Amino acid sequence: MNTSSAPSKHMIPYGQHYLDEEDIQAIVRQMREGTLTQGATIETFERSVAQYVGAKYAVAVTSGTAALHLACAAAKITTGDTLFTSAITFVASANCAKYVGASPQFVDIDPDTLNMDPADLDRRCKAAGRVRAIVPVHFAGLACDMSAIRRIADAYGAVVIEDASHALGGSFPNGTRVGSCSMSDMTVLSFHPVKSITTGEGGMVTTNDENLYRDLLRLRSHGINKAHDPLLLAEHAYTDGIQNRWYYEMQELGFNYRMTEIQAALGVSQLKKLDRFIERRRELVIRYDAAFADSADIRPGQRSGRDMSGHHLYVIRAPFGRGCVSRNSYMQRLYDKGVISQVHYIPVPLHPYYQKRGHRPEDFPNALSYYSEALSIPLFFALTDAQQDQVIDTIRSALH
Ligand SMILES: *Cc1c(COP(=O)(O)O)cnc(C)c1O
């Protein structure tokens, strides 16, 4: 990439948030009238998301990464445990295992869905013998085969934590929404600006399990007891049978992963637009599919599930360097024409940190072959038809 010129206002990014006046007013109102942290707006946001996705409980945190960490901690995943996730994902899906001392292991992708391949998961679980957790990632918003994954998890007594960072607004073939945890223990969402809705930075864990919910609340705030947690040291906690006014207990090691009220106010406002956001993304995806349908070199990375996806990314696959330009030259050409593209993702086991720990990229042939051909092109709510036409022309003409 040409790093000497910063992207200008005329550049079309691969992903972008959308804020309107209502969002800005929601933030201003919170700042004028509300609390800044630990108030009622967080609960409103949590209730709204839980209701939208169809889960009983939701816990808002500072990022999707924090949500993955808390979910692992609440599931009591620990030193020596094995957690399986996809080879094609953002590094955070695997790093959460390291945060709790566990060992992340990778599963190859299905070349058609770009999601974790359940058959490969099954093989690798058999080889591992013991499996503590599975973290399926709904890549680009397309839901994984959760019934197959749940079946495998049950055979090993593993917990299932969905990484739905791409998939808020998407649904499963049975009609339930991603986030409902109908086939998992917990689901993780991200509100980073490129995701379905944003709170600047932010994340959430949804669950239907009351015990996990209580653990998540406590772990989010230092491991200090919440109102529903029984107090452990009665002689310090009570005077004449009444709880001391100053008293709290740190009952386990937790974190400060609390979202601010300002972020939650933005989240509540953004959620109202989610269905509109997804509908526009879907239109854009269908236009891209049609535009590349007759191309000899360019094919959509995912072809199925168009009506159920959260449409986080639009990935094309092209045989870069084999009958067309190298991917790097292609990205430079697109950039020179005002189009920013990106690769999602470098296979996680290829990163130096994971190679040093014995992971071998060649064990994931589908991930490697996908990686050599993949490019994400602009997809976001505010992308206009005219801008998309410009992107399509550039994508088609710059390949040779
Ligand atoms: C964005 C993302 C995360 C991390 O979310 P943050 O909110 O940026 O911490 C985790 N997993 C996947 C697949 C993501 O795309």
PDB file of C-alpha atoms in Angstrom, residues 61-166:
ATOM      1  CA  VAL A  61     -18.792  -4.293  27.881  1.00  0.00           C
ATOM      2  CA  THR A  62     -15.989  -2.136  26.457  1.00  0.00           C
ATOM      3  CA  SER A  63     -15.309  -4.155  23.281  1.00  0.00           C
ATOM      4  CA  GLY A  64     -16.003  -7.400  21.462  1.00  0.00           C
ATOM      5  CA  THR A  65     -12.597  -8.575  22.643  1.00  0.00           C
ATOM      6  CA  ALA A  66     -13.543  -7.888  26.283  1.00  0.00           C
ATOM      7  CA  ALA A  67     -16.812  -9.757  25.657  1.00  0.00           C
ATOM      8  CA  LEU A  68     -14.876 -12.806  24.385  1.00  0.00           C
ATOM      9  CA  HIS A  69     -12.564 -12.654  27.414  1.00  0.00           C
ATOM     10  CA  LEU A  70     -15.474 -12.380  29.887  1.00  0.00           C
ATOM     11  CA  ALA A  71     -17.373 -15.197  28.163  1.00  0.00           C
ATOM     12  CA  CYS A  72     -14.313 -17.476  28.543  1.00  0.00           C
ATOM     13  CA  ALA A  73     -13.890 -16.431  32.183  1.00  0.00           C
ATOM     14  CA  ALA A  74     -17.600 -16.966  32.972  1.00  0.00           C
ATOM     15  CA  ALA A  75     -17.452 -20.421  31.354  1.00  0.00           C
ATOM     16  CA  LYS A  76     -14.478 -21.123  33.675  1.00  0.00           C
ATOM     17  CA  ILE A  77     -12.221 -22.018  30.767  1.00  0.00           C
ATOM     18  CA  THR A  78      -8.761 -22.217  32.287  1.00  0.00           C
ATOM     19  CA  THR A  79      -5.137 -23.379  32.089  1.00  0.00           C
ATOM     20  CA  GLY A  80      -4.711 -26.536  30.045  1.00  0.00           C
ATOM     21  CA  ASP A  81      -8.133 -26.308  28.376  1.00  0.00           C
ATOM     22  CA  THR A  82      -8.516 -26.494  24.596  1.00  0.00           C
ATOM     23  CA  LEU A  83     -10.678 -24.034  22.652  1.00  0.00           C
ATOM     24  CA  PHE A  84     -11.382 -24.515  18.941  1.00  0.00           C
ATOM     25  CA  THR A  85     -12.048 -21.560  16.638  1.00  0.00           C
ATOM     26  CA  SER A  86     -11.877 -20.866  12.903  1.00  0.00           C
ATOM     27  CA  ALA A  87      -8.544 -20.404  11.116  1.00  0.00           C
ATOM     28  CA  ILE A  88     -10.105 -17.476   9.239  1.00  0.00           C
ATOM     29  CA  THR A  89     -11.148 -14.878  11.788  1.00  0.00           C
ATOM     30  CA  PHE A  90      -9.884 -11.816  13.586  1.00  0.00           C
ATOM     31  CA  VAL A  91      -7.134 -12.726  16.064  1.00  0.00           C
ATOM     32  CA  ALA A  92      -9.378 -11.868  19.054  1.00  0.00           C
ATOM     33  CA  SER A  93     -11.441 -15.074  18.550  1.00  0.00           C
ATOM     34  CA  ALA A  94      -8.326 -17.098  19.465  1.00  0.00           C
ATOM     35  CA  ASN A  95      -6.638 -14.665  21.869  1.00  0.00           C
ATOM     36  CA  CYS A  96      -9.521 -14.971  24.350  1.00  0.00           C
ATOM     37  CA  ALA A  97      -8.303 -18.526  25.078  1.00  0.00           C
ATOM     38  CA  LYS A  98      -4.811 -17.224  25.862  1.00  0.00           C
ATOM     39  CA  TYR A  99      -6.244 -14.586  28.247  1.00  0.00           C
ATOM     40  CA  VAL A 100      -7.554 -17.378  30.492  1.00  0.00           C
ATOM     41  CA  GLY A 101      -4.472 -19.591  30.097  1.00  0.00           C
ATOM     42  CA  ALA A 102      -6.137 -22.010  27.677  1.00  0.00           C
ATOM     43  CA  SER A 103      -4.840 -23.268  24.361  1.00  0.00           C
ATOM     44  CA  PRO A 104      -6.530 -22.099  21.156  1.00  0.00           C
ATOM     45  CA  GLN A 105      -6.657 -24.626  18.315  1.00  0.00           C
ATOM     46  CA  PHE A 106      -7.824 -23.913  14.791  1.00  0.00           C
ATOM     47  CA  VAL A 107     -10.345 -25.494  12.427  1.00  0.00           C
ATOM     48  CA  ASP A 108     -10.164 -25.246   8.634  1.00  0.00           C
ATOM     49  CA  ILE A 109     -12.911 -23.452   6.750  1.00  0.00           C
ATOM     50  CA  ASP A 110     -15.575 -24.721   4.367  1.00  0.00           C
ATOM     51  CA  PRO A 111     -14.568 -23.080   1.045  1.00  0.00           C
ATOM     52  CA  ASP A 112     -18.195 -22.265   0.173  1.00  0.00           C
ATOM     53  CA  THR A 113     -19.380 -20.654   3.408  1.00  0.00           C
ATOM     54  CA  LEU A 114     -15.932 -19.470   4.650  1.00  0.00           C
ATOM     55  CA  ASN A 115     -17.110 -20.629   8.098  1.00  0.00           C
ATOM     56  CA  MET A 116     -15.603 -23.301  10.334  1.00  0.00           C
ATOM     57  CA  ASP A 117     -16.107 -26.692   8.597  1.00  0.00           C
ATOM     58  CA  PRO A 118     -18.036 -28.935  11.050  1.00  0.00           C
ATOM     59  CA  ALA A 119     -16.505 -32.124   9.548  1.00  0.00           C
ATOM     60  CA  ASP A 120     -13.002 -30.743  10.122  1.00  0.00           C
ATOM     61  CA  LEU A 121     -14.003 -29.639  13.643  1.00  0.00           C
ATOM     62  CA  ASP A 122     -15.196 -33.159  14.385  1.00  0.00           C
ATOM     63  CA  ARG A 123     -11.912 -34.701  13.136  1.00  0.00           C
ATOM     64  CA  ARG A 124      -9.771 -32.314  15.166  1.00  0.00           C
ATOM     65  CA  CYS A 125     -11.888 -32.778  18.312  1.00  0.00           C
ATOM     66  CA  LYS A 126     -11.433 -36.558  17.982  1.00  0.00           C
ATOM     67  CA  ALA A 127      -7.674 -36.104  17.654  1.00  0.00           C
ATOM     68  CA  ALA A 128      -7.550 -33.726  20.651  1.00  0.00           C
ATOM     69  CA  GLY A 129      -9.638 -36.018  22.879  1.00  0.00           C
ATOM     70  CA  ARG A 130     -10.589 -33.277  25.356  1.00  0.00           C
ATOM     71  CA  VAL A 131     -12.343 -30.105  24.202  1.00  0.00           C
ATOM     72  CA  ARG A 132     -13.475 -27.405  26.617  1.00  0.00           C
ATOM     73  CA  ALA A 133     -14.920 -24.783  24.248  1.00  0.00           C
ATOM     74  CA  ILE A 134     -15.843 -24.089  20.633  1.00  0.00           C
ATOM     75  CA  VAL A 135     -15.944 -20.525  19.294  1.00  0.00           C
ATOM     76  CA  PRO A 136     -17.654 -20.517  15.883  1.00  0.00           C
ATOM     77  CA  VAL A 137     -17.372 -17.234  13.971  1.00  0.00           C
ATOM     78  CA  HIS A 138     -20.227 -16.178  11.672  1.00  0.00           C
ATOM     79  CA  PHE A 139     -17.922 -14.950   8.946  1.00  0.00           C
ATOM     80  CA  ALA A 140     -19.035 -11.786   7.129  1.00  0.00           C
ATOM     81  CA  GLY A 141     -22.402 -12.173   8.890  1.00  0.00           C
ATOM     82  CA  LEU A 142     -23.298 -15.632   7.531  1.00  0.00           C
ATOM     83  CA  ALA A 143     -24.336 -17.953  10.366  1.00  0.00           C
ATOM     84  CA  CYS A 144     -22.344 -21.153  10.933  1.00  0.00           C
ATOM     85  CA  ASP A 145     -24.004 -24.573  10.884  1.00  0.00           C
ATOM     86  CA  MET A 146     -24.880 -24.314  14.570  1.00  0.00           C
ATOM     87  CA  SER A 147     -26.826 -27.578  14.883  1.00  0.00           C
ATOM     88  CA  ALA A 148     -23.792 -29.550  13.649  1.00  0.00           C
ATOM     89  CA  ILE A 149     -21.465 -27.573  15.929  1.00  0.00           C
ATOM     90  CA  ARG A 150     -23.778 -28.009  18.944  1.00  0.00           C
ATOM     91  CA  ARG A 151     -23.896 -31.785  18.309  1.00  0.00           C
ATOM     92  CA  ILE A 152     -20.097 -31.999  18.279  1.00  0.00           C
ATOM     93  CA  ALA A 153     -19.827 -29.794  21.370  1.00  0.00           C
ATOM     94  CA  ASP A 154     -22.302 -32.001  23.254  1.00  0.00           C
ATOM     95  CA  ALA A 155     -20.297 -35.120  22.380  1.00  0.00           C
ATOM     96  CA  TYR A 156     -17.295 -33.576  24.175  1.00  0.00           C
ATOM     97  CA  GLY A 157     -19.115 -31.636  26.898  1.00  0.00           C
ATOM     98  CA  ALA A 158     -17.769 -28.387  25.420  1.00  0.00           C
ATOM     99  CA  VAL A 159     -19.310 -24.943  25.838  1.00  0.00           C
ATOM    100  CA  VAL A 160     -20.213 -23.024  22.680  1.00  0.00           C
ATOM    101  CA  ILE A 161     -19.459 -19.288  22.515  1.00  0.00           C
ATOM    102  CA  GLU A 162     -20.540 -17.738  19.219  1.00  0.00           C
ATOM    103  CA  ASP A 163     -18.339 -14.927  17.943  1.00  0.00           C
ATOM    104  CA  ALA A 164     -21.118 -12.944  16.252  1.00  0.00           C
ATOM    105  CA  SER A 165     -19.040  -9.774  15.848  1.00  0.00           C
ATOM    106  CA  HIS A 166     -20.021  -9.752  12.145  1.00  0.00           C
TER     107      HIS A 166
END
